[in-house]
Tab-separated table of C-alpha atoms in Angstrom:
chain	number	residue	atom	x	y	z
A	22	MET	CA	108.854	119.891	86.647
A	23	ASN	CA	110.482	119.601	83.188
A	24	ARG	CA	107.516	118.207	81.253
A	25	SER	CA	109.474	117.453	78.057
A	26	LEU	CA	112.128	115.592	80.029
A	27	VAL	CA	109.509	113.559	81.876
A	28	ALA	CA	107.645	112.863	78.628
A	29	GLY	CA	110.868	111.625	77.014
A	30	ALA	CA	111.569	109.412	79.992
A	31	GLY	CA	108.027	108.127	79.677
A	32	LYS	CA	108.664	106.954	76.102
A	33	VAL	CA	111.790	105.120	77.205
A	34	ALA	CA	109.932	103.536	80.127
A	35	ARG	CA	107.097	102.416	77.842
A	36	ALA	CA	109.530	100.856	75.390
A	37	GLN	CA	111.297	99.005	78.186
A	38	ASN	CA	108.075	97.842	79.774
A	39	LYS	CA	106.163	96.989	76.584
A	40	GLY	CA	107.139	93.359	76.914
A	41	ARG	CA	105.952	93.262	80.511
A	42	LEU	CA	102.655	94.925	79.720
A	43	THR	CA	101.789	92.571	76.867
A	44	GLU	CA	103.304	89.525	78.506
A	45	SER	CA	101.466	89.671	81.811
A	46	LYS	CA	97.765	88.905	81.821
A	47	ALA	CA	97.967	89.658	85.506
A	48	PHE	CA	97.461	93.349	84.717
A	49	THR	CA	94.093	92.571	83.149
A	50	SER	CA	92.887	90.430	86.010
A	51	MET	CA	94.424	92.634	88.685
A	52	ALA	CA	91.414	94.963	88.741
A	53	ASP	CA	89.293	92.529	90.714
A	54	HIS	CA	92.215	91.532	92.905
A	55	LEU	CA	93.110	95.091	93.896
A	56	SER	CA	89.544	96.325	94.173
A	57	GLU	CA	88.177	93.386	96.144
A	58	GLY	CA	86.763	94.596	99.425
A	59	ILE	CA	88.542	97.951	99.198
A	60	SER	CA	86.605	99.630	101.991
A	61	LYS	CA	87.161	96.759	104.397
A	62	VAL	CA	90.840	96.460	103.540
A	63	VAL	CA	91.417	100.222	103.788
A	64	GLN	CA	89.785	100.361	107.228
A	65	LYS	CA	91.692	97.287	108.412
A	66	ARG	CA	95.012	98.715	107.219
A	67	ASN	CA	94.287	102.107	108.767
A	68	ASN	CA	93.713	100.466	112.149
A	69	GLU	CA	96.783	98.235	111.821
A	70	PHE	CA	98.972	101.134	110.707
A	71	ASN	CA	97.929	103.357	113.616
A	72	ALA	CA	98.476	100.462	116.014
A	73	ILE	CA	102.031	100.029	114.704
A	74	MET	CA	102.747	103.747	115.082
A	75	LYS	CA	101.431	103.757	118.673
A	76	LYS	CA	103.399	100.625	119.529
A	77	GLN	CA	106.615	102.409	118.547
A	78	LEU	CA	105.709	105.323	120.815
A	79	SER	CA	105.046	103.055	123.809
A	80	LYS	CA	108.438	101.330	123.656
A	81	GLU	CA	110.903	101.823	126.488
A	82	GLY	CA	114.530	101.116	125.669
A	83	LEU	CA	115.646	98.294	123.380
A	84	SER	CA	113.370	95.399	122.513
A	85	ASP	CA	114.717	91.860	123.074
A	86	GLU	CA	115.217	91.514	119.337
A	87	GLU	CA	117.128	94.798	119.078
A	88	TYR	CA	119.196	93.919	122.148
A	89	GLN	CA	120.177	90.525	120.729
A	90	LYS	CA	121.013	92.097	117.391
A	91	LEU	CA	123.347	94.660	118.952
A	92	TYR	CA	124.805	92.050	121.321
A	93	LYS	CA	125.747	89.765	118.438
A	94	LYS	CA	127.162	92.701	116.519
A	95	PHE	CA	129.439	93.799	119.353
A	96	LYS	CA	130.356	90.217	120.253
A	97	LYS	CA	131.828	89.745	116.788
A	98	ARG	CA	134.007	92.800	117.347
A	99	ARG	CA	135.348	91.643	120.715
A	100	ALA	CA	137.991	89.324	119.309
A	101	ALA	CA	139.295	92.012	116.963
A	102	TYR	CA	139.434	94.548	119.801
A	103	VAL	CA	141.856	92.390	121.802
A	104	TYR	CA	144.527	92.582	119.100
A	105	LEU	CA	144.363	96.326	118.509
A	106	ASN	CA	147.058	98.694	119.765
A	107	LYS	CA	146.243	101.521	122.168
A	108	LYS	CA	145.461	104.128	119.493
A	109	GLU	CA	143.358	101.680	117.483
A	110	ARG	CA	141.433	100.696	120.623
A	111	MET	CA	140.706	104.362	121.345
A	112	ASP	CA	139.458	104.819	117.772
A	113	PHE	CA	137.393	101.651	118.119
A	114	GLU	CA	135.828	102.862	121.372
A	115	ARG	CA	135.059	106.271	119.872
A	116	ASP	CA	133.404	104.655	116.848
A	117	THR	CA	131.363	102.372	119.104
A	118	ILE	CA	130.110	105.328	121.162
A	119	LYS	CA	129.288	107.199	117.955
A	120	GLU	CA	127.357	104.200	116.645
A	121	ALA	CA	125.380	104.000	119.881
A	122	GLU	CA	124.488	107.692	119.581
A	123	GLU	CA	123.405	107.168	115.983
A	124	HIS	CA	121.218	104.270	117.105
A	125	LYS	CA	119.554	106.515	119.691
A	126	LYS	CA	119.080	109.240	117.063
A	127	ASN	CA	117.499	106.738	114.676
A	128	GLU	CA	115.118	105.608	117.425
A	129	ALA	CA	114.171	109.241	118.109
A	130	ASP	CA	113.553	109.861	114.403
A	131	ARG	CA	111.309	106.810	114.164
A	132	GLU	CA	109.359	107.945	117.212
A	133	GLU	CA	109.008	111.448	115.759
A	134	ILE	CA	107.530	110.015	112.550
A	135	ALA	CA	105.097	107.843	114.512
A	136	GLU	CA	104.130	110.760	116.762
A	137	THR	CA	103.465	113.041	113.782
A	138	ILE	CA	101.161	110.475	112.181
A	139	THR	CA	99.202	109.687	115.350
A	140	ASP	CA	98.717	113.334	116.403
A	141	GLU	CA	95.000	113.924	115.754
A	142	ASP	CA	95.561	117.656	115.241
A	143	ASN	CA	97.627	116.881	112.140
A	144	GLU	CA	94.707	115.035	110.505
A	145	ILE	CA	97.014	112.551	108.775
A	146	SER	CA	95.306	109.414	107.559
A	147	PRO	CA	97.475	106.346	106.828
A	148	ASP	CA	96.193	106.423	103.253
A	149	GLU	CA	97.921	109.807	102.800
A	150	VAL	CA	101.440	108.487	103.283
A	151	ASP	CA	103.355	105.590	101.764
A	152	ASP	CA	102.298	103.340	104.617
A	153	GLY	CA	104.329	100.315	103.479
A	154	THR	CA	107.653	102.161	103.480
A	155	ILE	CA	106.866	104.265	106.567
A	156	GLN	CA	105.716	101.169	108.441
A	157	ASP	CA	108.945	99.325	107.616
A	158	ILE	CA	111.044	102.306	108.717
A	159	VAL	CA	109.184	102.814	112.004
A	160	GLU	CA	109.303	99.101	112.839
A	161	GLY	CA	113.003	98.933	111.982
A	162	ASN	CA	112.514	96.474	109.113
A	163	ILE	CA	114.633	98.696	106.866
A	164	GLU	CA	118.133	99.336	108.176
A	165	PRO	CA	119.403	102.914	107.912
A	166	THR	CA	122.574	103.380	105.888
A	167	LYS	CA	125.012	106.212	105.167
A	168	ASP	CA	125.785	107.883	101.874
A	169	GLU	CA	129.224	109.043	100.733
A	170	ASN	CA	128.773	112.253	102.757
A	171	GLY	CA	128.005	110.420	105.991
A	172	ARG	CA	124.305	111.332	105.956
A	173	VAL	CA	122.039	108.762	107.594
A	174	GLY	CA	119.109	107.599	105.508
A	175	TYR	CA	117.586	104.694	103.618
A	176	ALA	CA	118.239	103.118	100.224
A	177	LEU	CA	114.756	102.954	98.720
A	178	SER	CA	113.410	102.158	95.289
A	179	SER	CA	112.952	105.397	93.354
A	180	ASP	CA	109.176	105.266	93.575
A	181	ALA	CA	108.988	104.208	97.233
A	182	LEU	CA	107.834	107.633	98.375
A	183	GLN	CA	106.128	108.606	95.134
A	184	GLU	CA	102.880	106.705	95.437
A	185	PHE	CA	100.079	106.754	92.909
A	186	VAL	CA	96.516	107.152	94.087
A	187	PHE	CA	93.376	105.157	93.374
A	188	LYS	CA	89.811	105.903	94.411
A	189	ASP	CA	87.850	103.794	96.867
A	190	GLU	CA	84.182	102.972	96.362
A	191	ASP	CA	83.211	106.317	97.915
A	192	GLY	CA	85.442	108.208	95.509
A	193	ASN	CA	88.049	109.173	98.095
A	194	ASN	CA	91.710	109.352	97.090
A	195	ARG	CA	93.637	106.464	98.620
A	196	LEU	CA	97.213	105.310	98.455
A	197	LYS	CA	96.924	101.639	97.618
A	198	SER	CA	98.176	99.626	100.553
A	199	TYR	CA	100.362	97.272	98.553
A	200	ARG	CA	101.945	95.954	101.732
A	201	GLY	CA	98.501	95.264	103.174
A	202	SER	CA	97.255	93.351	100.141
A	203	TRP	CA	100.570	91.464	99.956
A	204	GLU	CA	100.128	90.260	103.522
A	205	ASP	CA	96.417	89.392	103.474
A	206	ASP	CA	94.707	86.083	102.719
A	207	ARG	CA	94.236	86.749	99.004
A	208	PHE	CA	97.653	85.180	98.466
A	209	THR	CA	98.404	81.491	99.008
A	210	VAL	CA	101.843	80.681	100.385
A	211	SER	CA	103.560	77.544	99.074
A	212	GLU	CA	104.319	74.688	101.480
A	213	ASP	CA	108.007	75.493	101.463
A	214	GLY	CA	107.185	79.181	102.074
A	215	LYS	CA	109.206	80.331	99.070
A	216	THR	CA	106.420	81.641	96.819
A	217	LYS	CA	103.104	83.457	97.066
A	218	THR	CA	100.356	82.961	94.472
A	219	ASP	CA	97.274	85.121	93.977
A	220	LYS	CA	93.867	83.758	93.006
A	221	PHE	CA	94.601	84.375	89.325
A	222	GLY	CA	97.652	82.124	89.386
A	223	ASN	CA	100.286	84.867	89.373
A	224	SER	CA	103.258	83.757	91.487
A	225	TYR	CA	105.880	85.858	93.236
A	226	SER	CA	108.881	84.928	95.354
A	227	ASN	CA	107.935	85.254	99.022
A	228	ASN	CA	110.520	87.899	99.844
A	229	GLU	CA	111.153	91.617	99.416
A	230	ALA	CA	112.046	91.173	95.730
A	231	GLY	CA	108.727	89.415	95.130
A	232	PHE	CA	106.847	92.152	96.949
A	233	LYS	CA	108.511	94.850	94.840
A	234	LYS	CA	107.615	92.948	91.661
A	235	TYR	CA	103.991	92.717	92.792
A	236	GLN	CA	103.958	96.396	93.793
A	237	ARG	CA	105.352	97.444	90.426
A	238	SER	CA	102.782	95.320	88.586
A	239	ALA	CA	100.018	96.926	90.626
A	240	LYS	CA	101.221	100.445	89.876
A	241	LEU	CA	101.542	99.701	86.166
A	242	TYR	CA	97.984	98.395	86.236
A	243	TRP	CA	96.671	101.687	87.643
A	244	ILE	CA	98.690	103.620	85.075
A	245	ARG	CA	97.270	101.520	82.246
A	246	LYS	CA	93.735	102.017	83.539
A	247	ALA	CA	94.333	105.789	83.587
A	248	ARG	CA	95.439	105.606	79.944
A	249	GLU	CA	92.189	103.848	79.047
A	250	THR	CA	89.977	106.375	80.848
A	251	GLY	CA	92.009	109.468	79.984
A	252	ASP	CA	92.302	110.383	83.669
A	253	LYS	CA	95.380	111.662	85.453
A	254	LEU	CA	96.997	110.134	88.519
A	255	LEU	CA	97.456	112.084	91.718
A	256	MET	CA	101.030	111.724	92.966
A	257	TYR	CA	102.392	112.473	96.428
A	258	ASN	CA	105.964	113.619	95.809
A	259	SER	CA	108.273	113.289	98.808
A	260	THR	CA	111.025	115.265	97.093
A	261	THR	CA	109.017	118.425	96.494
A	262	GLY	CA	106.491	117.907	99.299
A	263	LYS	CA	103.727	118.669	96.807
A	264	ARG	CA	100.888	116.758	95.223
A	265	GLU	CA	100.648	116.777	91.471
A	266	TYR	CA	98.305	115.315	88.881
A	267	LEU	CA	100.426	113.426	86.351
A	268	THR	CA	99.589	111.994	82.962
A	269	PRO	CA	99.994	108.191	82.723
A	270	ASP	CA	103.197	108.732	80.694
A	271	GLU	CA	104.678	110.982	83.378
A	272	ALA	CA	103.684	108.532	86.106
A	273	GLU	CA	105.249	105.594	84.282
A	274	ALA	CA	108.463	107.558	83.796
A	275	LEU	CA	108.858	107.631	87.577
A	276	LEU	CA	108.737	103.841	87.843
A	277	GLN	CA	112.451	103.089	87.694
A	278	ASP	CA	114.138	100.074	89.230
A	279	LYS	CA	117.170	101.968	90.534
A	280	GLU	CA	117.467	102.645	94.232
A	281	LYS	CA	118.131	106.105	95.562
A	282	PHE	CA	119.317	107.384	98.906
A	283	VAL	CA	116.641	109.167	100.921
A	284	THR	CA	117.677	110.990	104.085
A	285	VAL	CA	115.730	110.715	107.316
A	286	ASP	CA	114.910	114.417	107.061
A	287	GLU	CA	113.388	113.856	103.603
A	288	ILE	CA	111.235	111.057	104.993
A	289	LYS	CA	110.105	113.313	107.841
A	290	GLU	CA	109.297	116.019	105.297
A	291	HIS	CA	107.221	113.473	103.366
A	292	VAL	CA	105.166	112.766	106.490
A	293	ASN	CA	105.020	116.416	107.581
A	294	SER	CA	103.779	117.472	104.147
A	295	ARG	CA	100.588	115.536	104.865
A	296	LYS	CA	99.905	117.532	108.040
A	297	LYS	CA	97.092	120.008	108.173
A	298	ASP	CA	98.462	123.476	107.409
A	299	THR	CA	97.782	125.042	110.804
A	300	LYS	CA	99.328	128.361	109.767
A	301	ALA	CA	96.926	128.667	106.830
A	302	GLY	CA	94.103	127.438	109.065
A	303	ASP	CA	94.831	130.130	111.645
A	304	SER	CA	94.903	132.800	108.918
A	305	LEU	CA	91.602	131.605	107.463
A	306	ASN	CA	89.819	131.450	110.809
A	307	MET	CA	91.199	134.819	111.911
A	308	SER	CA	90.043	136.417	108.666
A	309	ILE	CA	86.568	134.910	109.010
A	310	ALA	CA	86.345	136.048	112.639
A	311	ASN	CA	87.381	139.559	111.589
A	312	GLY	CA	84.309	139.625	109.378
A	313	GLY	CA	82.192	139.369	112.516
A	314	ASN	CA	84.307	141.960	114.352
A	315	ASN	CA	83.989	144.416	111.474
A	316	ALA	CA	80.220	144.035	111.538
A	317	ARG	CA	80.016	144.583	115.302
A	318	ASN	CA	82.007	147.828	114.923
A	319	LEU	CA	79.675	149.328	112.315
A	320	LYS	CA	78.181	152.750	113.101
A	321	GLU	CA	75.238	154.774	111.823
A	322	GLY	CA	75.838	155.742	108.230
A	323	ASP	CA	78.267	152.879	107.502
A	324	SER	CA	77.454	150.592	104.599
A	325	LEU	CA	75.973	147.265	105.628
A	326	GLU	CA	77.103	145.649	102.390
A	327	PHE	CA	79.763	142.961	102.672
A	328	ASP	CA	82.822	143.647	100.496
A	329	ARG	CA	83.086	140.301	98.697
A	330	GLU	CA	85.834	141.311	96.287
A	331	SER	CA	88.140	142.500	99.044
A	332	ALA	CA	87.535	139.305	101.020
A	333	LYS	CA	88.089	137.070	98.001
A	334	THR	CA	91.394	138.804	97.238
A	335	ARG	CA	92.488	138.211	100.839
A	336	TYR	CA	91.662	134.493	100.701
A	337	SER	CA	93.312	134.096	97.302
A	338	LYS	CA	96.607	135.280	98.826
A	339	ILE	CA	96.335	132.703	101.621
A	340	ILE	CA	95.482	129.939	99.135
A	341	ASP	CA	98.392	130.841	96.836
A	342	ASN	CA	100.856	130.252	99.682
A	343	THR	CA	99.831	126.691	100.522
A	344	ASP	CA	98.703	123.400	98.985
A	345	PRO	CA	95.173	123.945	97.571
A	346	ILE	CA	94.412	120.215	97.568
A	347	LYS	CA	95.222	120.047	101.269
A	348	LEU	CA	93.009	123.095	101.906
A	349	ALA	CA	90.184	121.359	100.058
A	350	GLU	CA	90.515	118.014	101.835
A	351	LYS	CA	91.318	119.020	105.430
A	352	LYS	CA	88.888	120.488	107.952
A	353	MET	CA	90.208	124.036	107.794
A	354	VAL	CA	87.073	125.758	109.121
A	355	GLY	CA	84.686	124.034	111.511
A	356	ASP	CA	84.096	120.284	111.382
A	357	THR	CA	83.915	119.841	107.635
A	358	SER	CA	85.977	120.410	104.490
A	359	PHE	CA	85.390	122.029	101.123
A	360	LYS	CA	85.520	118.611	99.445
A	361	ASP	CA	82.956	117.087	101.820
A	362	ASP	CA	80.703	120.144	101.607
A	363	LEU	CA	80.848	120.204	97.819
A	364	THR	CA	80.107	116.483	97.504
A	365	GLU	CA	77.084	116.883	99.787
A	366	LYS	CA	75.789	120.069	98.124
A	367	LEU	CA	76.077	118.535	94.658
A	368	GLN	CA	73.839	115.632	95.645
A	369	SER	CA	71.241	117.950	97.201
A	370	MET	CA	71.438	120.247	94.136
A	371	GLN	CA	72.456	123.153	96.395
A	372	TYR	CA	75.929	123.593	94.930
A	373	THR	CA	75.281	127.258	94.071
A	374	ASP	CA	75.444	127.882	97.831
A	375	LEU	CA	79.198	127.273	97.510
A	376	GLY	CA	79.637	129.455	94.441
A	377	ILE	CA	79.657	126.537	91.973
A	378	ASP	CA	77.877	127.397	88.729
A	379	GLU	CA	75.508	125.075	86.861
A	380	GLU	CA	77.605	125.169	83.687
A	381	THR	CA	80.601	123.635	85.487
A	382	VAL	CA	78.461	120.915	87.049
A	383	ASN	CA	76.891	119.990	83.702
A	384	ARG	CA	80.298	119.950	82.020
A	385	PHE	CA	81.759	117.481	84.514
A	386	ASP	CA	78.602	115.449	85.233
A	387	PRO	CA	79.003	111.910	83.771
A	388	THR	CA	75.206	111.693	83.348
A	389	PRO	CA	74.063	115.215	82.388
A	390	GLY	CA	70.432	115.923	81.637
A	391	ASP	CA	68.905	113.487	84.126
A	392	GLY	CA	68.013	116.303	86.519
A	393	GLN	CA	69.975	114.949	89.453
A	394	VAL	CA	73.497	114.408	90.744
A	395	SER	CA	74.072	110.957	92.200
A	396	LYS	CA	76.836	110.096	94.663
A	397	SER	CA	79.022	108.713	91.866
A	398	ASP	CA	78.265	111.797	89.725
A	399	ALA	CA	79.259	114.064	92.621
A	400	THR	CA	82.499	112.137	93.104
A	401	ALA	CA	83.392	112.519	89.423
A	402	ILE	CA	82.581	116.252	89.411
A	403	VAL	CA	84.612	116.929	92.568
A	404	ASP	CA	87.541	114.963	91.144
A	405	LYS	CA	87.578	117.052	87.959
A	406	ILE	CA	87.491	120.279	89.975
A	407	MET	CA	90.354	119.029	92.176
A	408	GLN	CA	92.444	118.310	89.061
A	409	ASP	CA	92.107	121.890	87.782
A	410	GLU	CA	94.299	123.933	90.151
A	411	LYS	CA	93.156	127.328	88.863
A	412	MET	CA	89.485	126.386	89.160
A	413	LEU	CA	90.012	124.817	92.587
A	414	LYS	CA	91.752	127.927	93.931
A	415	GLY	CA	88.913	130.118	92.674
A	416	TYR	CA	86.239	127.982	94.301
A	417	LEU	CA	88.207	127.793	97.561
A	418	ALA	CA	88.397	131.600	97.641
A	419	ASP	CA	84.615	131.735	97.111
A	420	TYR	CA	84.101	129.085	99.802
A	421	PHE	CA	85.998	130.919	102.542
A	422	THR	CA	84.518	134.260	101.434
A	423	ILE	CA	81.035	132.802	101.960
A	424	TYR	CA	82.025	131.813	105.510
A	425	GLU	CA	83.153	135.361	106.287
A	426	GLU	CA	80.057	136.880	104.687
A	427	ARG	CA	77.819	134.757	106.917
A	428	GLU	CA	79.812	135.864	109.949
A	429	PHE	CA	79.550	139.497	108.872
A	430	LYS	CA	75.781	139.422	108.325
A	431	ALA	CA	75.134	137.522	111.544
A	432	ASN	CA	76.909	140.195	113.619
A	433	ILE	CA	75.503	143.434	112.192
A	434	PRO	CA	74.027	145.325	115.188
A	435	SER	CA	70.251	144.886	115.320
A	436	ASN	CA	69.604	148.662	115.537
A	437	LEU	CA	71.443	149.180	112.236
A	438	LYS	CA	69.473	146.372	110.603
A	439	GLU	CA	66.192	147.953	111.794
A	440	SER	CA	67.291	151.370	110.582
A	441	ALA	CA	68.107	149.928	107.170
A	442	LEU	CA	64.652	148.316	106.970
A	443	VAL	CA	62.966	151.637	107.824
A	444	ASP	CA	64.962	153.385	105.091
A	445	GLU	CA	63.910	150.712	102.600
A	446	ASP	CA	60.245	151.181	103.552
A	447	GLU	CA	60.496	154.948	103.022
A	448	PHE	CA	61.781	154.474	99.480
A	449	ALA	CA	59.416	151.600	98.657
């Protein structure tokens, strides 16, 4: 990423939006509105989102609504068809067949997206993807279009698949479900159905333009809060398929009103980038298992010491070839993750078991010197570690090395262990 270019764009964006930021008191009051009942809303939206994905997968053929839509479309063409000459009719028929094939392809793409999200092995949570945009695409609420090169895709606002993350009350990274909050009972719809008003008196037109205005206001609120706290914002970038921590200026620079064309393949890549990295997972588990195999193959005279440096180098290579944040958050080994383990160990003051040193904990602890690490302290410490890619990679290498070391020590033949104890007694 060209940091200077982004920073320059950020200055322009701030100048353009200065009036909006000072004009709208909604940003100040939006904290309560967006945070209200976060856990309940997140859970509700997760369930709704998965239900929508599964509904798409259970469909057979065209729905009544889709059938009527296509029927009306072709009915309008019938009159024109009658007056075409033979060649024009052949072209018309060919185009109609092509359109039908494209419709089938679009349906298959939507099903593929839904299937990827609902596959439990992928470990994709709805809060990891832009659920508003993905939901609209899967349900067919956004019509696919073609660009000048004939590629099928969608015209989306430039930030539609570049969502900024907030933290829920447990400190977990969440993509704010703007669509969910827009549709829930915190908004009052006018009698004529034309406007929606939140509890603070902020009104929006009850249409897609109003939703986008609300969504933009919400994102600018989170950016402003990050400026106040000095924190960075975690961004899921559909273009690069990576997750990056951005400064508030860099995040604001991405909030442009222009639409851009996004191909179906790019949208699928956005969803696929949230999948658990099974290739990295297989490599990690195979390497850990080899630790046990190496121990079982030890013979008299072999060293019983585990080679930590060699193992750490091996894991560093695996980590360098994938997304470290994904490795930290997904269950790569066993039924837990590095992030969950670290959060738990911090609260029980057993973080050294994972290779985390006391100096790092004290440096990131919001309440140092009180002799304990609370749940909120642990969340803050983990977040700081996750923001530092170099530090995170180092701790991940330690984490997986510890797993292999345990496997190695647990599988050393008992006769070699006994022999080693006898030797120690002789030299005691």
